Amino acid sequence: MGKAINRLKEDWKQKISGLSLREWADKLCRETRETAIVVENPGTIMKLLFLWNYMRFPYLHIMTSQRKKQKMNNRNAKLFYFDPYAGNGVIEVRHDNKSIRIPGSSMLALLAPALLSEKRKPNSTHDYYWDILVLNDIEEDCRKQLKDRSQIVFDQLLASKPRYSFSFGLPSSVKDEEKLIAITAYNCEDEDAWVKFKQFFKGLKGERGWVHGLIFLDPPSPSAMPLGFLKHLLSVPSDVIALLHTGMFAELVNTKKISSNTLSKILDCDASEADRLLQRSYNTEWLEDVYIERFVELLHDTVMQGISSGSRTRDVVLPIRLRTGKRHYHLVVATRTTGGEQFEKWQNWLKEFAKEVEKLSDLDRPVFDILLEVQATLDS
């Protein structure tokens, strides 16, 4: 395994308040007496490994410092995390009679700032926590578990932590120093949901304020995230990490198990282009490229509103092909250049990571080996 992937493995070994990430997942299931969401896609592990790494550095490391600078200039500054397909907070990945339970993306978003807080220098009071987390899921049971499991995380944390309030639904306003977790129930196949998300995050800024966020997109299918609707949200200043089901997209088009109307919404294209794609079968990788190129173009070209300096678009967009035993996926990261030696170092790691991952013909065994080796170390 290459150096870049090994870095993910080392990051996964980190303990937060005395617990490994797998131990956190077990605790969350045990104390809520609820189950995990079961998936059979090892690509899920890779996306969560990557998200865990990215949140800690570069995102929270750089952007909490930016928030601090904005507050010193007497500006209302807010940092948010948005997860429109949040699930219930714990994932169980199964493959070849093996099973690994790990925290979901929403719980990682709570644990990442906690880890950074535990590792900060003595006497430091730097705030690594998000101001707002918006966790969305259409299933009522998932929303209940998100609330319960978030509370368990905060009860267990040893380092100083902020006091978060909970809201079921998007609040009409958020106070300057308030920390909030909003748990919402929007259907992301409806355009109105994305418009409401955009309006909420823009409203956090106010007249003279500053807002930035990390958006994590993991739709269960291509139709669950129409690109024409997503572009509303992308005008809000933010970094984006996404896992796209490009293999599923190609299969749906080639088998004609998708309507022209749905396809035009997915790709944000006109009906004639959708009809043309459905008239014949294509090479799978060519169709995957159609989908990913349209998504990358949307990320790269959408202007973020309220950016006062530097690029107003996400000028760093990297799609990474993930191959598993069943299907292909693409992990996509999009940000804008911030400069500095540490950011350049991270960019070099990202490029090396992409090369290593794309060389693998099948991710199933490597990603399981990462976590199984961690477990062996913990048990020894």
Short mmCIF file of C-alpha atoms in Angstrom, two decimals:
data_model
loop_
_atom_site.label_atom_id
_atom_site.label_comp_id
_atom_site.label_asym_id
_atom_site.label_seq_id
_atom_site.Cartn_x
_atom_site.Cartn_y
_atom_site.Cartn_z
CA MET A 1 0.00 0.00 0.00
CA GLY A 2 1.33 3.45 -0.94
CA LYS A 3 2.40 6.25 1.40
CA ALA A 4 -0.72 8.36 0.79
CA ILE A 5 -3.14 5.53 1.64
CA ASN A 6 -0.98 4.61 4.62
CA ARG A 7 -1.54 8.14 5.93
CA LEU A 8 -5.28 7.43 5.99
CA LYS A 9 -4.59 4.23 7.90
CA GLU A 10 -2.54 6.09 10.51
CA ASP A 11 -5.22 8.76 10.84
CA TRP A 12 -7.83 6.09 11.44
CA LYS A 13 -5.89 4.86 14.50
CA GLN A 14 -6.38 8.16 16.32
CA LYS A 15 -8.30 7.99 19.60
CA ILE A 16 -10.77 10.63 20.72
CA SER A 17 -11.45 10.79 24.47
CA GLY A 18 -9.88 7.36 24.79
CA LEU A 19 -11.90 5.61 22.09
CA SER A 20 -10.94 4.54 18.58
CA LEU A 21 -13.38 5.33 15.80
CA ARG A 22 -14.59 1.73 15.71
CA GLU A 23 -15.09 1.82 19.46
CA TRP A 24 -17.10 5.01 19.05
CA ALA A 25 -19.33 3.27 16.47
CA ASP A 26 -19.91 0.33 18.81
CA LYS A 27 -20.69 2.67 21.70
CA LEU A 28 -23.21 4.66 19.68
CA CYS A 29 -25.06 1.50 18.66
CA ARG A 30 -24.92 -0.01 22.13
CA GLU A 31 -26.13 3.04 24.04
CA THR A 32 -28.97 3.88 21.66
CA ARG A 33 -29.90 0.21 21.26
CA GLU A 34 -30.20 0.88 17.57
CA THR A 35 -28.57 -0.64 14.51
CA ALA A 36 -26.20 0.72 11.92
CA ILE A 37 -27.03 1.31 8.27
CA VAL A 38 -25.72 -1.77 6.45
CA VAL A 39 -23.97 -1.31 3.10
CA GLU A 40 -22.01 -3.68 0.89
CA ASN A 41 -19.89 -1.04 -0.80
CA PRO A 42 -16.30 -0.88 0.51
CA GLY A 43 -15.99 2.46 -1.27
CA THR A 44 -17.95 3.76 1.72
CA ILE A 45 -14.91 3.12 3.89
CA MET A 46 -12.61 5.02 1.54
CA LYS A 47 -14.92 8.04 1.41
CA LEU A 48 -15.16 8.15 5.22
CA LEU A 49 -11.40 7.71 5.62
CA PHE A 50 -10.91 10.61 3.23
CA LEU A 51 -13.54 12.82 4.87
CA TRP A 52 -12.01 12.20 8.31
CA ASN A 53 -8.60 13.23 6.99
CA TYR A 54 -9.89 16.27 5.11
CA MET A 55 -11.94 17.71 7.98
CA ARG A 56 -8.95 17.77 10.29
CA PHE A 57 -6.53 19.09 7.68
CA PRO A 58 -6.80 21.19 5.66
CA TYR A 59 -10.37 22.22 6.43
CA LEU A 60 -10.75 22.86 10.17
CA HIS A 61 -7.08 23.74 10.59
CA ILE A 62 -7.28 26.52 8.00
CA MET A 63 -10.89 27.67 8.19
CA THR A 64 -11.16 27.99 11.98
CA SER A 65 -8.14 30.30 11.79
CA GLN A 66 -9.90 32.28 9.05
CA ARG A 67 -13.01 32.51 11.23
CA LYS A 68 -10.90 33.82 14.12
CA LYS A 69 -9.43 36.54 11.91
CA GLN A 70 -12.89 37.60 10.76
CA LYS A 71 -14.13 37.84 14.36
CA MET A 72 -11.14 39.98 15.28
CA ASN A 73 -12.39 42.41 12.64
CA ASN A 74 -15.75 42.55 14.45
CA ARG A 75 -17.51 40.46 11.84
CA ASN A 76 -20.15 37.83 12.53
CA ALA A 77 -18.31 34.72 11.31
CA LYS A 78 -19.90 31.28 10.97
CA LEU A 79 -18.44 27.93 9.97
CA PHE A 80 -20.88 25.19 8.97
CA TYR A 81 -20.97 21.50 8.09
CA PHE A 82 -23.78 20.27 5.83
CA ASP A 83 -24.71 16.63 5.26
CA PRO A 84 -27.90 16.32 3.15
CA TYR A 85 -27.86 12.48 3.21
CA ALA A 86 -26.78 12.00 6.82
CA GLY A 87 -28.22 8.55 7.60
CA ASN A 88 -28.34 7.53 11.28
CA GLY A 89 -24.72 8.17 12.31
CA VAL A 90 -23.25 4.65 12.12
CA ILE A 91 -22.34 2.52 9.07
CA GLU A 92 -21.75 -1.23 8.96
CA VAL A 93 -19.84 -2.28 5.85
CA ARG A 94 -20.06 -5.95 4.88
CA HIS A 95 -17.97 -7.87 2.37
CA ASP A 96 -17.10 -11.57 2.01
CA ASN A 97 -18.48 -12.53 5.44
CA LYS A 98 -16.53 -9.66 7.03
CA SER A 99 -18.20 -6.78 8.80
CA ILE A 100 -16.82 -3.43 9.97
CA ARG A 101 -18.82 -0.89 11.95
CA ILE A 102 -17.65 2.72 11.69
CA PRO A 103 -19.02 6.18 12.53
CA GLY A 104 -20.96 7.81 9.74
CA SER A 105 -20.09 11.16 8.23
CA SER A 106 -22.21 13.16 10.69
CA MET A 107 -20.50 11.63 13.75
CA LEU A 108 -17.07 12.14 12.18
CA ALA A 109 -17.97 15.83 11.84
CA LEU A 110 -18.49 15.95 15.63
CA LEU A 111 -15.38 13.93 16.47
CA ALA A 112 -12.88 15.73 14.18
CA PRO A 113 -12.94 19.07 16.06
CA ALA A 114 -12.86 17.15 19.34
CA LEU A 115 -9.63 15.40 18.30
CA LEU A 116 -8.05 18.69 17.24
CA SER A 117 -9.08 20.24 20.57
CA GLU A 118 -7.47 17.40 22.50
CA LYS A 119 -4.22 17.83 20.55
CA ARG A 120 -3.95 21.61 20.70
CA LYS A 121 -1.12 23.23 22.64
CA PRO A 122 -1.42 23.65 26.42
CA ASN A 123 -3.22 26.87 27.36
CA SER A 124 -4.58 27.24 23.82
CA THR A 125 -8.25 28.20 23.59
CA HIS A 126 -8.50 27.93 19.80
CA ASP A 127 -12.03 26.91 18.78
CA TYR A 128 -12.02 24.04 16.26
CA TYR A 129 -15.77 23.39 16.44
CA TRP A 130 -18.38 24.13 13.79
CA ASP A 131 -20.86 26.87 14.56
CA ILE A 132 -23.67 25.10 12.70
CA LEU A 133 -24.18 21.51 11.62
CA VAL A 134 -27.14 20.74 9.36
CA LEU A 135 -27.85 17.00 9.23
CA ASN A 136 -30.62 16.04 6.83
CA ASP A 137 -32.36 12.73 6.30
CA ILE A 138 -35.81 11.94 5.01
CA GLU A 139 -36.30 9.02 7.42
CA GLU A 140 -37.75 9.90 10.82
CA ASP A 141 -35.94 7.07 12.62
CA CYS A 142 -32.58 8.28 11.25
CA ARG A 143 -33.25 11.80 12.46
CA LYS A 144 -34.03 10.57 15.98
CA GLN A 145 -30.84 8.53 16.08
CA LEU A 146 -28.78 11.48 14.82
CA LYS A 147 -29.99 13.55 17.77
CA ASP A 148 -29.48 10.79 20.33
CA ARG A 149 -26.05 9.81 19.03
CA SER A 150 -24.86 13.42 18.82
CA GLN A 151 -25.75 13.85 22.47
CA ILE A 152 -23.81 10.70 23.40
CA VAL A 153 -20.72 12.07 21.65
CA PHE A 154 -20.84 15.33 23.60
CA ASP A 155 -21.47 13.53 26.89
CA GLN A 156 -18.37 11.34 26.36
CA LEU A 157 -15.88 13.99 25.20
CA LEU A 158 -13.17 14.76 27.73
CA ALA A 159 -11.74 18.00 26.33
CA SER A 160 -13.55 21.31 26.70
CA LYS A 161 -16.43 21.44 24.29
CA PRO A 162 -19.07 23.97 23.33
CA ARG A 163 -22.70 23.62 24.32
CA TYR A 164 -24.78 22.86 21.23
CA SER A 165 -28.50 23.37 21.05
CA PHE A 166 -30.65 21.15 18.82
CA SER A 167 -33.29 22.17 16.33
CA PHE A 168 -35.60 19.91 14.34
CA GLY A 169 -35.85 22.00 11.19
CA LEU A 170 -33.96 25.07 10.02
CA PRO A 171 -34.30 27.92 12.54
CA SER A 172 -35.35 31.36 11.34
CA SER A 173 -32.16 32.85 12.82
CA VAL A 174 -29.01 31.91 14.74
CA LYS A 175 -27.47 34.14 17.42
CA ASP A 176 -23.89 35.38 17.00
CA GLU A 177 -22.29 33.06 19.56
CA GLU A 178 -24.79 30.21 19.33
CA LYS A 179 -23.66 26.67 18.42
CA LEU A 180 -26.41 24.67 16.76
CA ILE A 181 -27.17 21.25 15.30
CA ALA A 182 -30.18 21.43 12.97
CA ILE A 183 -31.72 18.09 12.03
CA THR A 184 -33.93 18.39 8.96
CA ALA A 185 -36.24 16.21 6.87
CA TYR A 186 -36.05 17.60 3.34
CA ASN A 187 -36.44 15.44 0.23
CA CYS A 188 -33.37 16.23 -1.85
CA GLU A 189 -35.14 15.20 -5.06
CA ASP A 190 -37.20 18.40 -4.71
CA GLU A 191 -35.68 21.65 -5.95
CA ASP A 192 -37.31 23.60 -3.13
CA ALA A 193 -35.13 21.75 -0.58
CA TRP A 194 -31.91 23.07 -2.13
CA VAL A 195 -33.33 26.59 -2.37
CA LYS A 196 -34.17 26.51 1.36
CA PHE A 197 -30.70 25.23 2.26
CA LYS A 198 -29.11 28.03 0.24
CA GLN A 199 -31.31 30.68 1.86
CA PHE A 200 -30.50 29.41 5.34
CA PHE A 201 -26.73 29.40 4.88
CA LYS A 202 -26.78 32.82 3.18
CA GLY A 203 -28.87 34.11 6.07
CA LEU A 204 -26.16 33.08 8.55
CA LYS A 205 -23.90 35.74 7.10
CA GLY A 206 -26.11 38.77 7.58
CA GLU A 207 -25.16 42.15 6.13
CA ARG A 208 -21.48 42.32 7.11
CA GLY A 209 -20.80 38.77 8.14
CA TRP A 210 -18.65 35.90 6.89
CA VAL A 211 -19.73 32.33 6.29
CA HIS A 212 -18.00 29.23 4.95
CA GLY A 213 -18.77 25.54 5.08
CA LEU A 214 -17.89 21.97 4.21
CA ILE A 215 -20.58 20.20 2.18
CA PHE A 216 -20.49 16.39 2.12
CA LEU A 217 -22.57 14.82 -0.65
CA ASP A 218 -23.24 11.09 -0.57
CA PRO A 219 -26.53 10.52 -2.42
CA PRO A 220 -27.88 6.95 -2.52
CA SER A 221 -28.39 7.21 -6.28
CA PRO A 222 -27.84 9.73 -9.10
CA SER A 223 -31.54 10.69 -9.12
CA ALA A 224 -31.34 11.68 -5.44
CA MET A 225 -29.08 14.63 -6.33
CA PRO A 226 -30.20 16.45 -9.50
CA LEU A 227 -27.33 18.69 -10.55
CA GLY A 228 -29.71 21.41 -11.66
CA PHE A 229 -31.00 21.67 -8.10
CA LEU A 230 -27.59 21.33 -6.44
CA LYS A 231 -26.27 24.45 -8.17
CA HIS A 232 -28.46 26.61 -5.91
CA LEU A 233 -26.41 25.53 -2.89
CA LEU A 234 -23.03 25.77 -4.59
CA SER A 235 -23.24 29.56 -4.67
CA VAL A 236 -22.66 29.50 -0.88
CA PRO A 237 -18.90 29.72 -0.04
CA SER A 238 -17.87 26.15 0.71
CA ASP A 239 -15.62 23.18 0.02
CA VAL A 240 -17.29 20.08 -1.37
CA ILE A 241 -16.58 16.37 -0.95
CA ALA A 242 -18.84 14.01 -2.89
CA LEU A 243 -19.17 10.32 -3.66
CA LEU A 244 -20.91 9.84 -7.00
CA HIS A 245 -22.43 6.56 -8.17
CA THR A 246 -20.99 6.86 -11.67
CA GLY A 247 -21.19 3.11 -12.33
CA MET A 248 -24.87 3.08 -11.35
CA PHE A 249 -25.47 6.06 -13.64
CA ALA A 250 -23.94 4.24 -16.61
CA GLU A 251 -25.96 1.12 -15.86
CA LEU A 252 -29.23 3.07 -15.64
CA VAL A 253 -28.61 4.76 -18.99
CA ASN A 254 -27.51 1.62 -20.82
CA THR A 255 -30.40 -0.48 -19.50
CA LYS A 256 -32.88 2.35 -20.13
CA LYS A 257 -34.12 2.08 -16.52
CA ILE A 258 -34.35 5.84 -16.29
CA SER A 259 -36.72 8.32 -17.93
CA SER A 260 -35.63 11.16 -20.15
CA ASN A 261 -37.06 13.65 -17.64
CA THR A 262 -35.12 12.15 -14.72
CA LEU A 263 -31.91 12.01 -16.77
CA SER A 264 -32.22 15.65 -17.78
CA LYS A 265 -32.59 16.60 -14.09
CA ILE A 266 -29.57 14.52 -13.05
CA LEU A 267 -27.31 16.10 -15.67
CA ASP A 268 -28.99 19.52 -15.76
CA CYS A 269 -29.32 19.18 -19.53
CA ASP A 270 -32.14 19.73 -22.00
CA ALA A 271 -34.56 16.98 -23.03
CA SER A 272 -32.98 16.47 -26.44
CA GLU A 273 -29.59 15.58 -24.94
CA ALA A 274 -31.23 13.18 -22.50
CA ASP A 275 -33.19 11.55 -25.34
CA ARG A 276 -30.00 11.14 -27.38
CA LEU A 277 -28.22 9.39 -24.52
CA LEU A 278 -31.12 6.96 -24.14
CA GLN A 279 -31.27 6.00 -27.82
CA ARG A 280 -28.36 3.54 -27.71
CA SER A 281 -25.84 1.82 -25.45
CA TYR A 282 -22.41 3.26 -24.69
CA ASN A 283 -19.09 2.25 -23.22
CA THR A 284 -19.48 2.27 -19.41
CA GLU A 285 -16.47 4.48 -18.73
CA TRP A 286 -17.60 6.96 -21.38
CA LEU A 287 -20.96 7.35 -19.63
CA GLU A 288 -19.22 7.66 -16.26
CA ASP A 289 -17.12 10.46 -17.74
CA VAL A 290 -20.25 12.24 -19.01
CA TYR A 291 -21.66 12.30 -15.49
CA ILE A 292 -18.46 13.24 -13.71
CA GLU A 293 -17.50 15.92 -16.22
CA ARG A 294 -20.89 17.59 -15.83
CA PHE A 295 -20.49 17.56 -12.04
CA VAL A 296 -16.91 18.88 -12.16
CA GLU A 297 -17.97 21.65 -14.53
CA LEU A 298 -20.74 22.68 -12.14
CA LEU A 299 -18.34 22.77 -9.19
CA HIS A 300 -15.68 24.68 -11.08
CA ASP A 301 -17.91 27.24 -12.78
CA THR A 302 -20.40 28.18 -10.06
CA VAL A 303 -19.48 31.54 -8.58
CA MET A 304 -19.55 31.64 -4.77
CA GLN A 305 -21.26 34.78 -3.50
CA GLY A 306 -19.63 36.95 -0.87
CA ILE A 307 -15.97 36.06 -1.59
CA SER A 308 -14.00 39.30 -1.17
CA SER A 309 -10.53 38.13 -2.19
CA GLY A 310 -8.96 35.33 -4.22
CA SER A 311 -10.81 32.99 -6.54
CA ARG A 312 -14.60 33.19 -6.40
CA THR A 313 -14.86 29.69 -7.82
CA ARG A 314 -13.56 26.28 -6.71
CA ASP A 315 -10.35 26.25 -8.76
CA VAL A 316 -9.13 22.92 -7.31
CA VAL A 317 -11.46 20.09 -8.38
CA LEU A 318 -10.16 16.52 -8.42
CA PRO A 319 -12.29 13.47 -9.32
CA ILE A 320 -10.83 10.14 -8.13
CA ARG A 321 -12.09 6.88 -9.62
CA LEU A 322 -12.88 4.16 -7.07
CA ARG A 323 -13.24 0.59 -8.35
CA THR A 324 -14.94 -2.04 -6.21
CA GLY A 325 -15.96 -5.60 -6.95
CA LYS A 326 -19.49 -4.57 -7.88
CA ARG A 327 -19.44 -1.02 -9.26
CA HIS A 328 -17.38 2.06 -9.97
CA TYR A 329 -17.67 5.31 -8.03
CA HIS A 330 -15.97 8.70 -8.09
CA LEU A 331 -14.78 10.55 -5.01
CA VAL A 332 -14.65 14.27 -5.80
CA VAL A 333 -13.03 17.03 -3.77
CA ALA A 334 -13.50 20.70 -4.65
CA THR A 335 -11.97 23.72 -2.95
CA ARG A 336 -10.22 26.95 -3.80
CA THR A 337 -6.54 27.62 -3.40
CA THR A 338 -5.66 29.24 -0.08
CA GLY A 339 -1.89 29.26 -0.53
CA GLY A 340 0.80 28.60 2.03
CA GLU A 341 3.28 25.77 2.50
CA GLN A 342 0.85 23.51 4.39
CA PHE A 343 -1.85 23.79 1.72
CA GLU A 344 0.66 22.99 -1.03
CA LYS A 345 1.84 19.98 0.97
CA TRP A 346 -1.76 18.79 1.27
CA GLN A 347 -2.36 19.26 -2.46
CA ASN A 348 0.68 17.13 -3.23
CA TRP A 349 -0.64 14.42 -0.90
CA LEU A 350 -4.05 14.57 -2.59
CA LYS A 351 -2.53 14.05 -6.04
CA GLU A 352 -0.47 11.11 -4.77
CA PHE A 353 -3.53 9.64 -3.07
CA ALA A 354 -5.47 9.83 -6.33
CA LYS A 355 -2.70 8.04 -8.22
CA GLU A 356 -2.48 5.25 -5.65
CA VAL A 357 -6.23 4.68 -5.46
CA GLU A 358 -6.77 4.71 -9.22
CA LYS A 359 -4.07 2.05 -9.68
CA LEU A 360 -6.15 -0.39 -7.61
CA SER A 361 -8.34 -2.59 -9.78
CA ASP A 362 -10.54 -3.46 -6.78
CA LEU A 363 -10.75 -1.48 -3.52
CA ASP A 364 -12.58 -4.17 -1.56
CA ARG A 365 -9.63 -5.94 0.03
CA PRO A 366 -7.32 -2.91 0.55
CA VAL A 367 -9.89 -0.85 2.45
CA PHE A 368 -10.89 -3.76 4.65
CA ASP A 369 -7.22 -4.48 5.33
CA ILE A 370 -6.77 -0.90 6.56
CA LEU A 371 -9.39 -1.24 9.26
CA LEU A 372 -8.81 -4.90 10.09
CA GLU A 373 -5.13 -4.13 10.73
CA VAL A 374 -6.18 -1.32 13.04
CA GLN A 375 -8.44 -3.67 14.96
CA ALA A 376 -5.66 -6.25 15.27
CA THR A 377 -3.42 -3.57 16.74
CA LEU A 378 -6.06 -2.52 19.24
CA ASP A 379 -6.73 -6.07 20.34
CA SER A 380 -3.08 -7.06 20.77
#
